[in-house]
Amino acid sequence: MMYGLVSSSLLFGWLGGLGCTGTSSNSEEVKEPTQAALLPQEDLERLWVFKAADAEWRGTFEGNPGWTSLFNRDYEGALSGASGSGDVRMQSEFASIYRQATQMHSHATNHIYDTDRQEEDGNDTLYLRGVARTILADYEGANSDFTVVEDEKLKGMSLQWKSVLEGKGWTTEHVLEGNFVNVPPLTSSAKAKFRPESVPHFTINTTVEGVTAGVTDGTELWVRSRWHEAMAREMATQSGMDPRWVDVFMAPWVVPMEKAYAKEQSSSILKSLKDQPLDEAWLFLSRNLVPEDALFLYELQFSEQPVEVLNTWSTTSVLAKILSGCILEGVLDVPKVLDAAGKLELEVLEGMKVSQGKEEPFYPLFADFAEQSVLIAGVMVAEKLGQREDSGRLRLNARDLALQNSKDALFLTSFAAWDVENRYPLRAQDMVHKYSGDFPAFKVAGHPLGTLQIRLGRSAGVPGAAN
Amino acid sequence: MKKSWMLGGLLLTSAVLGTAVEVQFYDESLPITLNPLFATTMVDNRAHELYFDRLYYNNPTDNSLTSRLIDESQTKIEDAGKSLRLTIKDGINWHNGKKFTANDICFTIDAMLNVRTPSPIAHYYREHLASCTVEKSNVAKVTFKRVYHNPRERLKFFVLPKSEFSSTAVQPDTEFANQPVGTGPMKGRMGTLAARFEAHTKTSHHSPKIGAMKMSQAQDPAVQISTLRNGAMHGIVSVPPIYRPELQTESEVQLRSYDLRSWWFIALNTTSGPLASKEVRQALNYSLDRSELREKSIGFDKNDKESPCEFISGPFVQSSAYYNHEVPPVEFTDKRKAEALLNAAGLEKNGLWFHEGKPVALRIGMDAKLGKEATDLLTQIANQLSEAGFTTRISKISSDDWNRKAITGQLTKEYDMLIGKWSFGINEDVNDLFQTRSETKFQGRHNIFNYSNPEVDSTLVEYEKARTTDGAKNAYHKLHSQLADDLPYLFLWKLDTKSAWRAEVKDITISPYYYFTDINRWYVSKSK
């Protein structure tokens, strides 16, 4: 049984907690004046987290080393142990995680050589900034950087980005190659791996005579992400799954330079997939609670009218239904989202118990995914509504409230990228360090984060140590 | 069941009790001073964030640089970028009801520029600030020593009221340090057992929803947890790691991350008897079983991927760019190496280790507040050293003594080893900890045992004068390696900080480093 592999400390910690708090206090709380449920029973029963209470439903995933590893948040194990549709899912997870790492690298690089540029930064830095700006869809800025790069080798490296600039964005026609990664072949084996690369990738000249600086190139992260995406599509085809579900899964996590192209494709993809059944491998242990959530979040990414999208999907998508109830005069109300997320978790937990007629120690671990899903979808809605600070508050809550098994590396990587965009690298450095075993190429993103940290720290003008 | 409070919470989402509730919380200790120019502890920094406003600060959520005091729409850059003309927002009052004016901004800057203000914090600002001129009662012109691309980043100091001081030579031991007047969201004073806060509402720039707060000194961890659980307290700033797993599953309490870079150490008295020998210090390093210490005092779980505690081999956390990953941490005891080093240093073993005919006796002190985070750490370290053949004498040092004596280098005669921790925000500058102490140059201010090593000093200068980012990083990598060899400190671990707040305290955002920056948004709901 997969729960035998659940982090024992967590499982037993939960049981211990149950013993300490006692059941009487729970009973008292249940006796509080009742209020209309957040979700009707029929919706509740559609959620994968609710279904996870059912041993038969769970049986599809139990015993599979890939899913077991993912439940235990061992991403390396999840990738190498995945098979079939699970493989498609894990390759998509990795592709998205590396997309966000690419974005993090780009923001850090752009800050280092723009807002936090220093006297030491010479002409070579313009290649790195050009790459970063291209990925961040600042095509004019990138073009003016690339145009003045003097070093012949860097000029050569910048050439492959030119076509993206000319087309004002990335399309599938572009093929970008890394200079430092060893790309494995796209075989049917999910075990193909990248060879570890050494960091820094190369050195650039500084304005200080004879002094060079070590740097990493974000292109490498992009190439890695694209490889996992290609693997996901290949695996999807082999599994008889429509590969366009990969687009749906990845849409919230794509980098700015590919947004226009992704948007262009989105209406036809949405139209085709709307009536197709979704393989439950896309749901299990994911941020989507029902299939329609995936499509709602997909459409949300490309819409200029997020409230309208919420309303349209609120009849079928559980997340849209919950979040549309948190909109007050066109604004997402953070306390309402927090309350709704917590309440959904509770309703799922109670529902699991009632449906099974018993209580299992792992129920809360699954129910926590429900809260996380609402919070993460809330982050996306807040961003679309231009409520950047509110999205940050929801991000912090999602991070703090997640249990070990529902800590989502993809969400946390995107949070880190968001932090770096805000010129705050510390939390991102901690995240990159924590997950460096699962995602070895994070060290590529970690490098400019370190440079940014040092520059901000040395120019902060505030004392260092306190005790 | 986890978070079952939410059901009731929804009933009364908007029911804010405001002034009816005094929010009570434990901090590691009480503040040493409420004068922000003399802050030395994280407790000081957290308290000052309640009593005062910084001229500029970073939004704790999206990091945007902002000000509650300055009307940014009217800020002008002048003198080819060397000056900022700042206009004060309307309606800002001090806690004593007086109007906040440009005089206060310039007074604070003048106080920091006055070399007779013995403030290490002011020393940092002296590097950047040149002068301040009052142009109108609501307009101050701040001039910097040179053009900065981010001048506002140099103005993150707490603003003091001119009316409360007779001179710009501000001194630490005045009544102001106990009963400050600020413009911050809370006013109040420090008592002997607690610091109290009351909402500052008679002003345009703050409207805290919490009416009153009380900061108490952390008690025994079990008492803290129990009073939090039974609702007698609302929060704990730093929850001992050992209690975190069980609190995470509580329905009435939420654990919150406090983004702070903290690492723990044992400072060694490099001028005291056998500890003057590097070999002896290295032997002590190999005499400790950090793995066991961590397990027994922190409650480390080997299966926990999210462990809050990670060994370090130098003066940085592992996620920092300054950390030199080529220097491995020492995790376990290595008796063979320890004995070889002690023998090489001329010590003899006869049951106990002897130096110049006398048994080596180690006087070990620990910042008392650490014992609340890491249970029995002091005893465990003493036990391990006893087992290695040293006699030990242990004592806990009060927070006050730690801040006034230990970190100022005044316990060199009383102790051989001092256990403490340092915390950092974005600036991880460690020069003050290891540089040869010089009061006139403001160097080595936190050099606990007045350690002095010319090679280390030279590396620290290299860092200070580095013209490139890699130059600074390489200098600190070198420093890391030098310190791991010379060992003025035995480096232990970094430890993440987690707070716990009762569920009825809502809309909490904990600011990195400063903690209470967003306190205006916090509120207490009737429901859990």
PDB file of N, CA and C in Angstrom, chain A residues 169-208:
ATOM      1  N   GLY A 169       8.170  36.569 -30.646  1.00  0.00           N
ATOM      2  CA  GLY A 169       7.732  35.502 -29.748  1.00  0.00           C
ATOM      3  C   GLY A 169       8.159  34.146 -30.251  1.00  0.00           C
ATOM      4  N   TRP A 170       8.043  33.218 -29.362  1.00  0.00           N
ATOM      5  CA  TRP A 170       8.467  31.862 -29.672  1.00  0.00           C
ATOM      6  C   TRP A 170       7.308  31.094 -30.288  1.00  0.00           C
ATOM      7  N   THR A 171       7.632  30.261 -31.302  1.00  0.00           N
ATOM      8  CA  THR A 171       6.636  29.321 -31.832  1.00  0.00           C
ATOM      9  C   THR A 171       7.305  27.956 -31.904  1.00  0.00           C
ATOM     10  N   THR A 172       6.533  26.950 -32.185  1.00  0.00           N
ATOM     11  CA  THR A 172       7.116  25.594 -32.215  1.00  0.00           C
ATOM     12  C   THR A 172       8.095  25.417 -33.378  1.00  0.00           C
ATOM     13  N   GLU A 173       8.069  26.371 -34.302  1.00  0.00           N
ATOM     14  CA  GLU A 173       9.005  26.260 -35.429  1.00  0.00           C
ATOM     15  C   GLU A 173      10.453  26.518 -34.992  1.00  0.00           C
ATOM     16  N   HIS A 174      10.594  27.265 -33.931  1.00  0.00           N
ATOM     17  CA  HIS A 174      11.946  27.591 -33.487  1.00  0.00           C
ATOM     18  C   HIS A 174      12.579  26.412 -32.756  1.00  0.00           C
ATOM     19  N   VAL A 175      13.803  26.188 -33.058  1.00  0.00           N
ATOM     20  CA  VAL A 175      14.542  25.174 -32.303  1.00  0.00           C
ATOM     21  C   VAL A 175      15.750  25.869 -31.684  1.00  0.00           C
ATOM     22  N   LEU A 176      15.774  25.855 -30.387  1.00  0.00           N
ATOM     23  CA  LEU A 176      16.892  26.494 -29.688  1.00  0.00           C
ATOM     24  C   LEU A 176      17.768  25.412 -29.086  1.00  0.00           C
ATOM     25  N   GLU A 177      19.046  25.570 -29.271  1.00  0.00           N
ATOM     26  CA  GLU A 177      19.960  24.549 -28.759  1.00  0.00           C
ATOM     27  C   GLU A 177      20.826  25.102 -27.645  1.00  0.00           C
ATOM     28  N   GLY A 178      21.091  24.250 -26.698  1.00  0.00           N
ATOM     29  CA  GLY A 178      21.959  24.659 -25.605  1.00  0.00           C
ATOM     30  C   GLY A 178      23.411  24.424 -25.977  1.00  0.00           C
ATOM     31  N   ASN A 179      24.275  25.138 -25.327  1.00  0.00           N
ATOM     32  CA  ASN A 179      25.704  24.958 -25.571  1.00  0.00           C
ATOM     33  C   ASN A 179      26.368  24.134 -24.478  1.00  0.00           C
ATOM     34  N   PHE A 180      25.653  23.939 -23.402  1.00  0.00           N
ATOM     35  CA  PHE A 180      26.294  23.308 -22.244  1.00  0.00           C
ATOM     36  C   PHE A 180      25.567  22.068 -21.751  1.00  0.00           C
ATOM     37  N   VAL A 181      24.361  21.834 -22.264  1.00  0.00           N
ATOM     38  CA  VAL A 181      23.639  20.636 -21.821  1.00  0.00           C
ATOM     39  C   VAL A 181      23.807  19.537 -22.844  1.00  0.00           C
ATOM     40  N   ASN A 182      23.743  18.341 -22.347  1.00  0.00           N
ATOM     41  CA  ASN A 182      23.858  17.189 -23.201  1.00  0.00           C
ATOM     42  C   ASN A 182      22.451  16.616 -23.331  1.00  0.00           C
ATOM     43  N   VAL A 183      21.781  16.941 -24.438  1.00  0.00           N
ATOM     44  CA  VAL A 183      20.371  16.559 -24.558  1.00  0.00           C
ATOM     45  C   VAL A 183      20.232  15.093 -24.921  1.00  0.00           C
ATOM     46  N   PRO A 184      19.555  14.315 -24.085  1.00  0.00           N
ATOM     47  CA  PRO A 184      19.384  12.895 -24.396  1.00  0.00           C
ATOM     48  C   PRO A 184      18.406  12.714 -25.563  1.00  0.00           C
ATOM     49  N   PRO A 185      18.451  11.578 -26.213  1.00  0.00           N
ATOM     50  CA  PRO A 185      17.501  11.359 -27.316  1.00  0.00           C
ATOM     51  C   PRO A 185      16.077  11.212 -26.782  1.00  0.00           C
ATOM     52  N   LEU A 186      15.133  11.528 -27.658  1.00  0.00           N
ATOM     53  CA  LEU A 186      13.727  11.378 -27.279  1.00  0.00           C
ATOM     54  C   LEU A 186      13.328   9.926 -27.495  1.00  0.00           C
ATOM     55  N   THR A 187      13.653   9.115 -26.547  1.00  0.00           N
ATOM     56  CA  THR A 187      13.333   7.689 -26.708  1.00  0.00           C
ATOM     57  C   THR A 187      12.034   7.410 -25.977  1.00  0.00           C
ATOM     58  N   SER A 188      11.577   6.206 -26.091  1.00  0.00           N
ATOM     59  CA  SER A 188      10.345   5.860 -25.385  1.00  0.00           C
ATOM     60  C   SER A 188      10.617   5.619 -23.902  1.00  0.00           C
ATOM     61  N   SER A 189      11.891   5.595 -23.557  1.00  0.00           N
ATOM     62  CA  SER A 189      12.209   5.343 -22.156  1.00  0.00           C
ATOM     63  C   SER A 189      12.215   6.628 -21.345  1.00  0.00           C
ATOM     64  N   ALA A 190      11.455   6.598 -20.289  1.00  0.00           N
ATOM     65  CA  ALA A 190      11.396   7.779 -19.422  1.00  0.00           C
ATOM     66  C   ALA A 190      12.641   7.884 -18.563  1.00  0.00           C
ATOM     67  N   LYS A 191      13.524   6.925 -18.717  1.00  0.00           N
ATOM     68  CA  LYS A 191      14.713   6.911 -17.862  1.00  0.00           C
ATOM     69  C   LYS A 191      15.856   7.747 -18.444  1.00  0.00           C
ATOM     70  N   ALA A 192      15.653   8.219 -19.677  1.00  0.00           N
ATOM     71  CA  ALA A 192      16.702   9.050 -20.285  1.00  0.00           C
ATOM     72  C   ALA A 192      16.946  10.270 -19.406  1.00  0.00           C
ATOM     73  N   LYS A 193      18.198  10.556 -19.211  1.00  0.00           N
ATOM     74  CA  LYS A 193      18.515  11.641 -18.278  1.00  0.00           C
ATOM     75  C   LYS A 193      19.548  12.587 -18.860  1.00  0.00           C
ATOM     76  N   PHE A 194      19.506  13.794 -18.368  1.00  0.00           N
ATOM     77  CA  PHE A 194      20.550  14.753 -18.708  1.00  0.00           C
ATOM     78  C   PHE A 194      21.795  14.436 -17.884  1.00  0.00           C
ATOM     79  N   ARG A 195      22.924  14.643 -18.518  1.00  0.00           N
ATOM     80  CA  ARG A 195      24.163  14.521 -17.731  1.00  0.00           C
ATOM     81  C   ARG A 195      24.330  15.806 -16.936  1.00  0.00           C
ATOM     82  N   PRO A 196      24.797  15.693 -15.702  1.00  0.00           N
ATOM     83  CA  PRO A 196      24.961  16.917 -14.912  1.00  0.00           C
ATOM     84  C   PRO A 196      25.931  17.875 -15.600  1.00  0.00           C
ATOM     85  N   GLU A 197      25.604  19.117 -15.627  1.00  0.00           N
ATOM     86  CA  GLU A 197      26.488  20.107 -16.238  1.00  0.00           C
ATOM     87  C   GLU A 197      27.208  20.870 -15.144  1.00  0.00           C
ATOM     88  N   SER A 198      28.354  21.419 -15.494  1.00  0.00           N
ATOM     89  CA  SER A 198      29.062  22.163 -14.451  1.00  0.00           C
ATOM     90  C   SER A 198      28.707  23.650 -14.533  1.00  0.00           C
ATOM     91  N   VAL A 199      28.658  24.236 -13.385  1.00  0.00           N
ATOM     92  CA  VAL A 199      28.259  25.641 -13.247  1.00  0.00           C
ATOM     93  C   VAL A 199      29.380  26.380 -12.532  1.00  0.00           C
ATOM     94  N   PRO A 200      29.762  27.575 -12.955  1.00  0.00           N
ATOM     95  CA  PRO A 200      29.178  28.374 -14.040  1.00  0.00           C
ATOM     96  C   PRO A 200      29.474  27.790 -15.418  1.00  0.00           C
ATOM     97  N   HIS A 201      28.630  28.163 -16.383  1.00  0.00           N
ATOM     98  CA  HIS A 201      28.807  27.638 -17.735  1.00  0.00           C
ATOM     99  C   HIS A 201      30.045  28.213 -18.408  1.00  0.00           C
ATOM    100  N   PHE A 202      30.240  29.499 -18.263  1.00  0.00           N
ATOM    101  CA  PHE A 202      31.405  30.140 -18.888  1.00  0.00           C
ATOM    102  C   PHE A 202      31.700  31.458 -18.171  1.00  0.00           C
ATOM    103  N   THR A 203      32.774  32.097 -18.577  1.00  0.00           N
ATOM    104  CA  THR A 203      33.098  33.385 -17.950  1.00  0.00           C
ATOM    105  C   THR A 203      32.944  34.504 -18.981  1.00  0.00           C
ATOM    106  N   ILE A 204      32.660  35.674 -18.467  1.00  0.00           N
ATOM    107  CA  ILE A 204      32.576  36.851 -19.327  1.00  0.00           C
ATOM    108  C   ILE A 204      33.568  37.883 -18.791  1.00  0.00           C
ATOM    109  N   ASN A 205      33.930  38.792 -19.671  1.00  0.00           N
ATOM    110  CA  ASN A 205      34.857  39.838 -19.233  1.00  0.00           C
ATOM    111  C   ASN A 205      34.114  40.890 -18.420  1.00  0.00           C
ATOM    112  N   THR A 206      34.789  41.398 -17.414  1.00  0.00           N
ATOM    113  CA  THR A 206      34.229  42.539 -16.685  1.00  0.00           C
ATOM    114  C   THR A 206      34.981  43.792 -17.141  1.00  0.00           C
ATOM    115  N   THR A 207      34.575  44.933 -16.620  1.00  0.00           N
ATOM    116  CA  THR A 207      35.265  46.172 -16.991  1.00  0.00           C
ATOM    117  C   THR A 207      36.568  46.334 -16.211  1.00  0.00           C
ATOM    118  N   VAL A 208      36.746  45.449 -15.231  1.00  0.00           N
ATOM    119  CA  VAL A 208      37.993  45.491 -14.471  1.00  0.00           C
ATOM    120  C   VAL A 208      39.022  44.661 -15.233  1.00  0.00           C
TER     121      VAL A 208
END
